XYZ file of C-alpha atoms in Angstrom:
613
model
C -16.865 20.510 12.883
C -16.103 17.902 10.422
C -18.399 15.416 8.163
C -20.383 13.633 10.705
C -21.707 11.276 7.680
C -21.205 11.036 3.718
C -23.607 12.487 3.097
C -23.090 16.228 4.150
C -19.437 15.401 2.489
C -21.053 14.909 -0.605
C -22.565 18.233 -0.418
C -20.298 20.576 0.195
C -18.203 18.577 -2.458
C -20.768 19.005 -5.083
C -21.228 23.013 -3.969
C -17.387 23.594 -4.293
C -17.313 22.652 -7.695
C -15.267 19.049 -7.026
C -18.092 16.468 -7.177
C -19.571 15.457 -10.326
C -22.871 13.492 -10.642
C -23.025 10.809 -13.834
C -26.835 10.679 -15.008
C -26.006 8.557 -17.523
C -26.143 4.679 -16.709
C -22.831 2.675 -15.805
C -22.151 -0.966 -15.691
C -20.726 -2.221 -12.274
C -19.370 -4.739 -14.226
C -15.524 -3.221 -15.486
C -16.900 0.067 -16.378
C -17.026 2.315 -12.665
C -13.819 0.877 -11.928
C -12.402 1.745 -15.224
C -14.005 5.540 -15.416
C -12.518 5.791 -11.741
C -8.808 4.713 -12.376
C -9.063 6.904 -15.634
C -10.641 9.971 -13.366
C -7.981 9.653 -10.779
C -5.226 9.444 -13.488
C -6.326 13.272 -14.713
C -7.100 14.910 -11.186
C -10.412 15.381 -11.957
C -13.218 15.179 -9.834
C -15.136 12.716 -6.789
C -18.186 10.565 -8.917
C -21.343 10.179 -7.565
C -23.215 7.246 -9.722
C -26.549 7.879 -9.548
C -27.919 5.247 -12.190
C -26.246 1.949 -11.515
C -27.344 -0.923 -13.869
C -28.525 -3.340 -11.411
C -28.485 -1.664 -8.293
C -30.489 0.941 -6.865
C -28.122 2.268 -4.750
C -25.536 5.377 -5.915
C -22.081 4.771 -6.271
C -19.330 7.214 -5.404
C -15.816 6.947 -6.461
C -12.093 8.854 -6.823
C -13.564 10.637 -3.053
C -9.895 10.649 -2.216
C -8.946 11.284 -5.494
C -6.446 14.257 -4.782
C -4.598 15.709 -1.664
C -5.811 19.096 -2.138
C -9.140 17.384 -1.890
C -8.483 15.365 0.830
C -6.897 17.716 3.058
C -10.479 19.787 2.098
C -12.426 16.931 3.565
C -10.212 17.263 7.036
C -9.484 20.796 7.003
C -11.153 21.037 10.478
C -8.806 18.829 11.908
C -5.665 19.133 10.218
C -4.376 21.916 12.775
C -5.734 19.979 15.885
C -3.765 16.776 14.282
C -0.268 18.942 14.003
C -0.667 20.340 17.524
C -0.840 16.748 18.931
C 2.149 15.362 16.929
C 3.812 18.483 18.090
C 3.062 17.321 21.288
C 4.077 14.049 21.036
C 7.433 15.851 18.824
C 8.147 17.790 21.786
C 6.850 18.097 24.724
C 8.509 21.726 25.063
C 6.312 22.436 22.889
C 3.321 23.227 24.962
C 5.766 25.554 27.195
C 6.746 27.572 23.907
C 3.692 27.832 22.266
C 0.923 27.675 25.132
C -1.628 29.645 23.061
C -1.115 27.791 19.981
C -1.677 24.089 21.123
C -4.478 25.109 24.221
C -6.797 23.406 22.316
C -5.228 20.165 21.957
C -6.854 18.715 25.024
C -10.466 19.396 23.620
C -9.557 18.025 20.381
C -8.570 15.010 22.208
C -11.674 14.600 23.658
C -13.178 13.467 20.138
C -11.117 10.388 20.666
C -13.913 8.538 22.978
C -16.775 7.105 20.992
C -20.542 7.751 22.164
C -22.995 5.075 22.432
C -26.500 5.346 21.315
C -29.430 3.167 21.490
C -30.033 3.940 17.500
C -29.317 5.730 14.439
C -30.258 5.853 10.926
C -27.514 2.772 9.522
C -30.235 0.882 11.310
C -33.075 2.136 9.473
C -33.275 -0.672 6.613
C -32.055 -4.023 6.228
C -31.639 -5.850 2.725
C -29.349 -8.755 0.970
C -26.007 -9.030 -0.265
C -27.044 -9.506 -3.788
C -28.728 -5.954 -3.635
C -25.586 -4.528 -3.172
C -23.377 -3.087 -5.981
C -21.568 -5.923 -7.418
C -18.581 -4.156 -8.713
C -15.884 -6.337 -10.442
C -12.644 -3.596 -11.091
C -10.282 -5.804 -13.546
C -11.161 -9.195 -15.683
C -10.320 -11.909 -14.071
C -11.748 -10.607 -10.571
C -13.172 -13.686 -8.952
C -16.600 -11.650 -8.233
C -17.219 -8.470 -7.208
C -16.154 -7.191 -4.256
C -16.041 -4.122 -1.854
C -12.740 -2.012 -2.465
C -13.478 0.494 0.778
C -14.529 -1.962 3.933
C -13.929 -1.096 7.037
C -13.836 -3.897 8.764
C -14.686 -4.571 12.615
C -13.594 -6.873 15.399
C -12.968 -7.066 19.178
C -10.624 -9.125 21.184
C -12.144 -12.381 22.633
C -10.084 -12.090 25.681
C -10.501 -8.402 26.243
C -13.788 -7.513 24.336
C -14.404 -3.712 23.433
C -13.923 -1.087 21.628
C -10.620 -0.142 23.482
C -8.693 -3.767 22.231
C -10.635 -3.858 18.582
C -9.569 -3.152 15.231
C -10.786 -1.231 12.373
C -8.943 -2.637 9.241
C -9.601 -2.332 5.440
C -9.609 -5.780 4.232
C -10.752 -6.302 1.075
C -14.049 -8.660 1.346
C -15.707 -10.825 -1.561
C -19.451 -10.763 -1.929
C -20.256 -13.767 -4.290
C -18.176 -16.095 -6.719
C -16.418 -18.671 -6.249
C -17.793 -21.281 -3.520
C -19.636 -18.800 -1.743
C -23.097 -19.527 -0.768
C -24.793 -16.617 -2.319
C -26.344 -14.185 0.386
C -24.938 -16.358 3.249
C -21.255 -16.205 2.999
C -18.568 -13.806 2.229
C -14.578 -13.289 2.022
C -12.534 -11.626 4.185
C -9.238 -11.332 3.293
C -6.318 -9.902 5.120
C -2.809 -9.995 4.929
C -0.186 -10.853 7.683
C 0.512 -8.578 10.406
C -2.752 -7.285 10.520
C -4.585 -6.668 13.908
C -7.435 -8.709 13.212
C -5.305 -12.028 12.911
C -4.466 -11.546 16.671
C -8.579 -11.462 16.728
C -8.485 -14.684 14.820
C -5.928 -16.195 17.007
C -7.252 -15.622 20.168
C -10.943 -17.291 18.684
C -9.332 -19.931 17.142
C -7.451 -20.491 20.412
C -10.512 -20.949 21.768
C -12.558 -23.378 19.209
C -15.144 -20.569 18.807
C -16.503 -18.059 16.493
C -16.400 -14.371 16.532
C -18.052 -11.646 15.464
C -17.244 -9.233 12.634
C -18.814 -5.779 11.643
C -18.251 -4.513 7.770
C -19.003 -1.046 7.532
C -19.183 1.048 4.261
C -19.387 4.879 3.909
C -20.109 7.272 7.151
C -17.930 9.446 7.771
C -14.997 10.205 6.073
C -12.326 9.560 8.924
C -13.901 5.730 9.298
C -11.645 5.410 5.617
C -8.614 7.203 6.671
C -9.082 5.280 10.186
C -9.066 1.832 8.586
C -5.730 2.377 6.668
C -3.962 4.394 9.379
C -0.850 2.613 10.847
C -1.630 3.144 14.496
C 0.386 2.645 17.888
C -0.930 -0.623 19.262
C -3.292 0.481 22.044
C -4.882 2.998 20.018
C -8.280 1.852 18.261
C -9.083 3.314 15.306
C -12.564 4.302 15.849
C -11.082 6.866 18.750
C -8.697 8.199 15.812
C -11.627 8.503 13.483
C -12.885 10.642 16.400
C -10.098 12.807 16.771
C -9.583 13.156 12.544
C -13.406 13.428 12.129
C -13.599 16.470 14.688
C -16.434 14.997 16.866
C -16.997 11.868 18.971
C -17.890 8.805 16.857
C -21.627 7.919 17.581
C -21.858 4.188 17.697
C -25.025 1.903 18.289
C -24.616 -1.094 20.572
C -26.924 -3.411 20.484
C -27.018 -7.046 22.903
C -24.704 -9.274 21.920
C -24.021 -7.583 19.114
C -20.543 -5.632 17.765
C -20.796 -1.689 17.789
C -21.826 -0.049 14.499
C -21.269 3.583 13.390
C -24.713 5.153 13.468
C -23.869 6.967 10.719
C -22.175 4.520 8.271
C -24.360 4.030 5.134
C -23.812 0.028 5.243
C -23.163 -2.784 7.713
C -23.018 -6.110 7.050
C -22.701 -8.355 10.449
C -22.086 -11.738 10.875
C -19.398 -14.479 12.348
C -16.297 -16.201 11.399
C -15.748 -19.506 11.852
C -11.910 -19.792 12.508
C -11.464 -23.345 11.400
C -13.194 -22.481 8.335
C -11.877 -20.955 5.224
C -12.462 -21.162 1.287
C -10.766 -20.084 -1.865
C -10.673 -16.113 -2.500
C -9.794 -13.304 -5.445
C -8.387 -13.747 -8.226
C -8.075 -9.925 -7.083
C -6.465 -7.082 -8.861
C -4.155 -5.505 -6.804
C -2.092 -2.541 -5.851
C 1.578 -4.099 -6.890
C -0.170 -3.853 -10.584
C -0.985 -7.286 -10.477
C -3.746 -10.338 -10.354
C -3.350 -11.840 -6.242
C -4.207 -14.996 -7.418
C -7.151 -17.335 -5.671
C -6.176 -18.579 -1.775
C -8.460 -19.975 1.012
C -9.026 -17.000 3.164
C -11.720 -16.420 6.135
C -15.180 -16.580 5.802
C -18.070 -14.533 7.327
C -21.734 -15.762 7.980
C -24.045 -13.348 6.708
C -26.917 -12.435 9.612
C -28.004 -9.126 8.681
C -26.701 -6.005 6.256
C -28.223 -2.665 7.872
C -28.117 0.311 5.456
C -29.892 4.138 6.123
C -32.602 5.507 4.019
C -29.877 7.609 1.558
C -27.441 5.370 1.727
C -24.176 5.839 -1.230
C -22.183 3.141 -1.824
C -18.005 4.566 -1.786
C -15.660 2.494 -3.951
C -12.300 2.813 -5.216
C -10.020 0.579 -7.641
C -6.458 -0.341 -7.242
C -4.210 -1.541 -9.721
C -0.499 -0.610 -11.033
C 0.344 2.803 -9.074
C -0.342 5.327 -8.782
C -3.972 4.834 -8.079
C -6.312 6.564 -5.644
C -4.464 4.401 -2.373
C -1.452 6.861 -3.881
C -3.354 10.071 -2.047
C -4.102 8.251 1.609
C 0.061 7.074 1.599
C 0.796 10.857 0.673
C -2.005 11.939 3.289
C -0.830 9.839 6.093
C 2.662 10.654 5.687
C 1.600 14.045 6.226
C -0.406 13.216 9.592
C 2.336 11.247 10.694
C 6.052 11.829 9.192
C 7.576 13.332 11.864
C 6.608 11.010 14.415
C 8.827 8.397 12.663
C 12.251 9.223 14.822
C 10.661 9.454 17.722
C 9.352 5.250 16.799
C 12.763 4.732 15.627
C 15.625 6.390 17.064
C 18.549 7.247 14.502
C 16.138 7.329 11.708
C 16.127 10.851 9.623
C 13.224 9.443 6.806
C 11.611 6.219 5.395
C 9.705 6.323 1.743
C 8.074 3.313 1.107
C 8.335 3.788 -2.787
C 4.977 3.657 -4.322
C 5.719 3.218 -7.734
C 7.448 -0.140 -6.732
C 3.851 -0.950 -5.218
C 4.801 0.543 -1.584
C 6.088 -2.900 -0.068
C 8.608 -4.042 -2.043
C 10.913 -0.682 -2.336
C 11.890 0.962 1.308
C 14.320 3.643 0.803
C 15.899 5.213 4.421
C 18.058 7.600 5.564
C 19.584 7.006 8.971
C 22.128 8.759 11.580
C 26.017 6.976 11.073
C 27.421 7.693 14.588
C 29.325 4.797 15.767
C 32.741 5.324 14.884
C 32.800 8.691 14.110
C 36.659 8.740 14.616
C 37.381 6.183 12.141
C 39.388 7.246 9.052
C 37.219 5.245 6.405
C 33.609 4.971 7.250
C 31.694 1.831 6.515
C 28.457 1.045 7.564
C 27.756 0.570 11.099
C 24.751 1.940 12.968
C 22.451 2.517 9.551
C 22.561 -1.834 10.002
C 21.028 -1.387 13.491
C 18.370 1.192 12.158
C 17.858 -1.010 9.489
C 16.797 -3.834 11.723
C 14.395 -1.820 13.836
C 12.893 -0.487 10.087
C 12.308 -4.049 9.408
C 11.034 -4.760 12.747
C 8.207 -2.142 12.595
C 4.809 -2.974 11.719
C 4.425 -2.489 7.872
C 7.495 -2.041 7.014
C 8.775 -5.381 7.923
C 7.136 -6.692 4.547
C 9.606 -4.663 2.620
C 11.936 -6.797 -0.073
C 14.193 -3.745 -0.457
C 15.960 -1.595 1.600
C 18.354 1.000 0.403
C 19.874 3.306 3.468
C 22.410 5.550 3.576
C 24.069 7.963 6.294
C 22.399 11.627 6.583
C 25.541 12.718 7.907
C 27.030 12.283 4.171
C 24.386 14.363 2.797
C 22.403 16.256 5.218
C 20.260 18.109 1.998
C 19.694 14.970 0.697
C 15.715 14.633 -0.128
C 14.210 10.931 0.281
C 11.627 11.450 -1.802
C 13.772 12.448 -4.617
C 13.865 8.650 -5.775
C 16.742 9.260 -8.640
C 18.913 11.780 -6.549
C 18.753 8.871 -3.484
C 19.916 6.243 -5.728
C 22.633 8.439 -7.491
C 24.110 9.024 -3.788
C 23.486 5.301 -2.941
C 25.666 4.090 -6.384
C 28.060 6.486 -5.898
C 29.050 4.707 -2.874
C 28.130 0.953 -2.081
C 30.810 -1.651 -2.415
C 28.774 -4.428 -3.287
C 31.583 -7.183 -1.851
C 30.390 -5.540 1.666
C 27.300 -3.494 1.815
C 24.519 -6.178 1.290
C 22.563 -8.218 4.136
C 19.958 -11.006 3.489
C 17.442 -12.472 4.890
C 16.503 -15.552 3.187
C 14.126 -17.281 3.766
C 11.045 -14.504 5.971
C 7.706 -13.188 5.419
C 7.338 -10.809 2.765
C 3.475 -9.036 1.571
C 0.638 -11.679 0.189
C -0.077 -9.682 -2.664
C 3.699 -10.235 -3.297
C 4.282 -13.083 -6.127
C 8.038 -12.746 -6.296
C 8.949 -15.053 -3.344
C 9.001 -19.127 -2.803
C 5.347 -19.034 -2.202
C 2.246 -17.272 -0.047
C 3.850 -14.806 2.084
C 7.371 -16.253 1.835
C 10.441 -14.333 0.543
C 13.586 -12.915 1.190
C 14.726 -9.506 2.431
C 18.434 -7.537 1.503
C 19.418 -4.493 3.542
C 21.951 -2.472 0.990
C 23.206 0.206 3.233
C 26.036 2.607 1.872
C 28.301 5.219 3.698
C 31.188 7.574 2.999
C 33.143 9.118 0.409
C 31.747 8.970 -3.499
C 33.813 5.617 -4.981
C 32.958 6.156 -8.347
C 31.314 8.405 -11.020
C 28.410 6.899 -12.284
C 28.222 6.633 -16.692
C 25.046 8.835 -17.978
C 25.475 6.604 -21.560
C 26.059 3.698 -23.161
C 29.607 2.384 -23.526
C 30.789 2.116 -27.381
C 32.537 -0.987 -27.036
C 29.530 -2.735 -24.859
C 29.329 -6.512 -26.132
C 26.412 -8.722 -24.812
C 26.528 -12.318 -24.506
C 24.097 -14.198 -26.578
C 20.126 -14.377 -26.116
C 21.152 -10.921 -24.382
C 20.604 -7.245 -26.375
C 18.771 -4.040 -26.555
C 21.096 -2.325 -23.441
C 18.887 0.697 -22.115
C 20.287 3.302 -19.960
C 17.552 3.772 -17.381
C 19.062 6.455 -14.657
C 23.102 7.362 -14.255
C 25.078 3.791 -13.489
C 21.860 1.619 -14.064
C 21.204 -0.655 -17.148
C 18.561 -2.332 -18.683
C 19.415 -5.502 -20.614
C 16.663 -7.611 -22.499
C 17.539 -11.327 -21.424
C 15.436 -14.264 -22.971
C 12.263 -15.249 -21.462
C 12.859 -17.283 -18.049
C 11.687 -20.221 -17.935
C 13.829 -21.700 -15.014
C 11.766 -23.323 -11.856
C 11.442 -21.545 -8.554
C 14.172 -21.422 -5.707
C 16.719 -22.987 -8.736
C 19.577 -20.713 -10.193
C 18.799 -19.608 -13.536
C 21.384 -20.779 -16.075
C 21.038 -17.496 -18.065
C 21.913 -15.481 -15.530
C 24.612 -17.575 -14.518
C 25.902 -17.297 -18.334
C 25.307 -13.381 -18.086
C 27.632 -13.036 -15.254
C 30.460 -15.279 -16.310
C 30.580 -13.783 -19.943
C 31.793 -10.587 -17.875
C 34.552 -12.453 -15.978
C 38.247 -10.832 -16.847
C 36.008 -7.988 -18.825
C 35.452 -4.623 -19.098
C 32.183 -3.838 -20.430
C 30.629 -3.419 -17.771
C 33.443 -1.846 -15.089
C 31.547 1.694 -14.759
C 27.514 0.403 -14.340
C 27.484 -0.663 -10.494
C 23.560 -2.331 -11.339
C 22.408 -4.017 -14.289
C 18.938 -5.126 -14.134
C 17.783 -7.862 -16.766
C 14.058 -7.437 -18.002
C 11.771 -8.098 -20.603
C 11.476 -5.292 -22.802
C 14.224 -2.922 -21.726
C 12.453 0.001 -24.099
C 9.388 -0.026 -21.403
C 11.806 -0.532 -18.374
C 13.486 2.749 -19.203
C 11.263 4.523 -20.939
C 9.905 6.741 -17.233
C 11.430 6.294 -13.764
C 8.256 4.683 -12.524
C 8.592 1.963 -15.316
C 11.987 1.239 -13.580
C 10.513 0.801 -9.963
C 8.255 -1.212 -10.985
C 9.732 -3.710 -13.370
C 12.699 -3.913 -10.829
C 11.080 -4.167 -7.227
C 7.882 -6.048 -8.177
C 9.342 -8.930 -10.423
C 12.347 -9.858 -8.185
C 13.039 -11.881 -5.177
C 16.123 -10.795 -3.407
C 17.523 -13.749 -2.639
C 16.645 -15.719 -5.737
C 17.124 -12.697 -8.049
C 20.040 -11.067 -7.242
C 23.477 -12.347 -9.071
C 26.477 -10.225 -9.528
C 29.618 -10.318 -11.816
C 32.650 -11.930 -9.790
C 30.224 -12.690 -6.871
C 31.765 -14.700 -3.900
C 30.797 -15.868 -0.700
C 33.241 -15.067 2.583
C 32.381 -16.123 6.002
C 28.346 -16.848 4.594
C 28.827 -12.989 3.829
C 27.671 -12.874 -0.371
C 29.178 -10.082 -2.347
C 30.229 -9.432 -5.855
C 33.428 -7.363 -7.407
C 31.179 -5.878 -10.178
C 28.355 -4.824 -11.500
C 25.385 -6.300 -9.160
C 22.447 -7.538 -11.397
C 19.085 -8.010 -10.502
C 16.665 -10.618 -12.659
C 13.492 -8.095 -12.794
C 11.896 -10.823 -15.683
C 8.627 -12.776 -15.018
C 8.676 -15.477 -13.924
C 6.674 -18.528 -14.264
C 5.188 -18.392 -10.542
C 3.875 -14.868 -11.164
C 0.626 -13.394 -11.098
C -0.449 -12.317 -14.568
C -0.198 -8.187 -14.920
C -3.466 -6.313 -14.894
C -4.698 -5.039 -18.482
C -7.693 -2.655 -19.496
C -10.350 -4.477 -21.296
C -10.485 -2.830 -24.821
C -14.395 -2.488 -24.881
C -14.604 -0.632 -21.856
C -12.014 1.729 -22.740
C -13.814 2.596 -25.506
C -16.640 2.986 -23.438
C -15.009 5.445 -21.345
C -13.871 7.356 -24.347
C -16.997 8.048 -25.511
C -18.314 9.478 -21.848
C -15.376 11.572 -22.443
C -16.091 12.885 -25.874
C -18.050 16.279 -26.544
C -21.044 15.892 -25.187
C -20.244 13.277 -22.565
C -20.371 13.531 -19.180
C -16.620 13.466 -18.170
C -16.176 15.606 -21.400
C -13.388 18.186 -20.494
C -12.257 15.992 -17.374
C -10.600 12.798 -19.279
């Protein structure tokens, strides 16, 4: 039951008809990542590398390519994962459906790992410049691994029951690295290994960190899964992988998966860190170089077959795309029981997942009251922003299910035609100024540090919403090229910004007072100034993107007769966003030319990926 390594995935994958192995040689350098992010884009296929310039070790990429694919990979599992949400759902549940969930306890005996003296991720040892040094955009600051799973245990309460299985992406070489001896580990805030690094730190000593790469499939899904604290992620690799998780303990040594297919070990010094990335990143985006952890190389293990998994991120949607779908599958209905009130949350992935939170939420307070305004959505919309992940968001748009129970969340343009329809911008947004947004985020005042703004709408419809441009529509100068990008939204091209961060700009300033006493504008409740307002509207994701991932709520948002009441900010008008870059960005991430090319032709008659790109 279930893939107990990679390489009985790999397979059945291959016998289906959904793997394809590439004889032909590939550069690590640019080109995998490149014919995986083109792969991914057209559905096709998992790719197992077997002639890697450089490296003797096969490559496979786009595993998680596709849901269908992915649910494949778990199908064992998949009922045995509904049957305990049900459970945790309803607890009725059992009672009504006895026969249907008797299993459930069974299935949750997978969730203990098994030691063993051995296993074959032991059987070899080599270096860290043997490994595949695969560099995804440009300006990557050396090659890194884009699928770690990486391993620590509490210093206080060592074990597997207070550790943490996290995928943080880790640099092999570059930089200021010692080559072979030292490597990056980078994680973001609010990640469970920074309590690890905390309590060390605490301390004044070291700890100990496993990287594992490959084994079974669940070990992936298990790294990115946003767990209940308490629950380690090697028991829910366990339960998702359909069997206990073998894992070899050695003395004084972390566990390893006897299975995995690499594992580098070693210790972090807490007091030590050094620059790390540039990095290209899932917002679309270069995360720019930062001192971040580093790990002291002692051994890397690998078995006798091992394959190497990768994957590339970049601008979404991208190959992370499938494991948000597939984990909102495993664990979307769990998310009223976390947070009472709440009917849905879609982190928007098109915005790059963290900047765009859209909600729906119960509106129950005042249910006697003969004009509603929003009143318990704010409390839900604190406890949203409270909760793990989701407290990185920049944006979040909620409104009240009871004002459209057949409203669909994930129907982005039908949520923010209901949302228009109805916010009164002098009342319905809430800031948070200056608070911890994501580090891959290069909107904000600096490394980790942004704003928040809560726009939550409820009630009757206040307006209709234009679906064109108005005839008489006069811009102010430096100003042109209005765009209609979804009913009541506009795109205006503004000039380039060159204004410092944390200072008003003066062109936006100019843009809003131009309207003062005007019409022009009356009908479009948001106007978002861009760059090039042809690309901003030419597809919905264009929108998302521009909008959510090049704006800092706080700093960015103006509005036409704004005014502040009581420290409560509002505007009469149109609200308007400043979705330009900005001097403090990170640069956007762009295809090399050449390598295109050089996918082309693997794609052309003849070529292997002919017929799939």
């Amino acid at each position: 039951m279930g893939y107990r390594n990679l390489q009985e995935c790999v397979v059945e994958l291959a016998e289906k008809g959904d793997l394809v192995r590439i004889e032909a040689e590939v550069d690590p350098h640019l080109e995998v990542g490149a014919i995986q992010r083109r792969v991914y884009q057209a559905g096709g296929p998992a790719l197992l590398f077997t002639r890697v310039a450089g490296c003797r070790f096969p490559l496979l990429g786009n595993l998680f390519g596709t849901l269908e694919r992915t649910r494949f990979i778990f199908r064992d599992t998949l009922r045995d994962m509904e049957r305990l949400v049900a459970l945790k759902v309803n607890p009725l549940a059992l009672m009504k459906e006895p026969l249907s969930l008797a299993r459930t306890p069974f299935a949750a005996l997978h969730l203990l790992p098994r030691r063993v003296l051995n296993g074959p991720v032991l059987s070899r040892t080599t270096t860290i410049d043997q490994l595949p040094q695969l560099k995804s955009w440009p300006e990557d600051g050396g090659p890194f691994i884009t699928l770690p799973q990486v391993y620590s245990e509490s210093a206080v309460r060592p074990g597997i029951r207070h550790s943490n299985l996290g995928m943080y992406r880790v640099q092999l070489a570059g930089n200021e690295y010692r080559l072979n001896e030292e490597i990056g580990i980078h994680y973001q805030i609010h990640r469970g290994i920074g309590v690890h690094h905390g309590e060390a730190l605490e301390r004044g000593i070291p700890f100990r960190v496993n990287v594992f790469v490959g084994g079974p499939p669940s070990l992936s899904v298990a790294a990115v899964m946003p767990l209940p604290e308490g629950m380690p992620e090697l028991a829910f690799a366990g339960l998702l992988g359909g069997h206990r998780l073998e894992m070899v303990s050695r003395p004084g040594e972390l566990p390893i998966p006897a299975e995995a297919d690499f594992c580098i070990t070693g210790t972090i010094d807490p007091t030590k860190t050094l620059p790390e990335g540039p990095f290209g990143d899932h917002l679309g985006y270069y995360s720019l170089a930062h001192d971040f952890p580093v790990l002291r190389v002692e051994r890397v293990w690998h078995r006798p077959d091992a394959i190497w998994p990768f994957t590339t991120v970049g601008r979404p949607p991208q190959e992370d795309t499938t494991f948000g779908a597939f984990i909102h599958e495993l664990t979307g209905e769990l998310i009223p029981q976390v947070l009472p009130g709440v009917k849905a949350v879609h982190a928007v992935d098109a915005a790059g997942v963290h900047p765009l939170l859209l909600a729906i939420g119960s509106e129950r307070y005042v249910p006697y009251a003969r004009e509603r305004e929003p009143r318990e959505i704010l409390t839900i919309a604190n406890a949203i922003l409270g909760q793990g992940q989701l407290s990185l968001a920049k944006y979040l748009w909620i409104c009240a299910h009871e004002d459209a129970p057949e409203l669909d969340i994930h129907d982005i343009p039908a949520f923010l035609h209901h949302m228009l329809e109805r916010v009164d911008w002098r009342r319905d947004l809430h800031f948070q100024t200056r608070t911890t947004i994501d580090t891959l985020d290069y909107s904000g005042e600096g490394l980790n540090r942004g704003s928040k703004v809560v726009i939550a709408a409820v009630g009757e419809k206040r307006r209709e919403l234009p679906v064109e441009l108005p005839a008489d529509l006069r811009l102010p100068e430096g100003f042109g090229n209005p765009r209609l990008c979804l009913p009541g939204v506009l795109a205006v091209q503004g000039p380039p910004c060159a204004a410092s961060r944390g200072c008003d700009d003066t062109d936006m300033t100019a843009f809003c007072d131009f309207y003062a006493g005007r019409s022009d504008l009356a009908a479009f409740p948001l106007v978002v100034i861009v760059d090039d307002s042809d690309f901003t509207s030419r597809t919905l994701n264009n929108f998302l993107w521009v909008t959510f991932t090049r704006s800092n709520p706080a700093a960015d948002i103006y509005g036409i007769g704004s005014a502040t009441r009581c420290k409560h900010w509002g505007c009469e008008g149109a609200l308007v966003i400043d979705a330009r870059s900005k001097p403090h960005h990170a640069p956007p991430l762009i295809d090399d030319p050449g390598i295109e090319k050089r996918v082309d032709a693997l794609g052309a008659p003849g070529g292997p990926l002919h017929g799939i790109i």
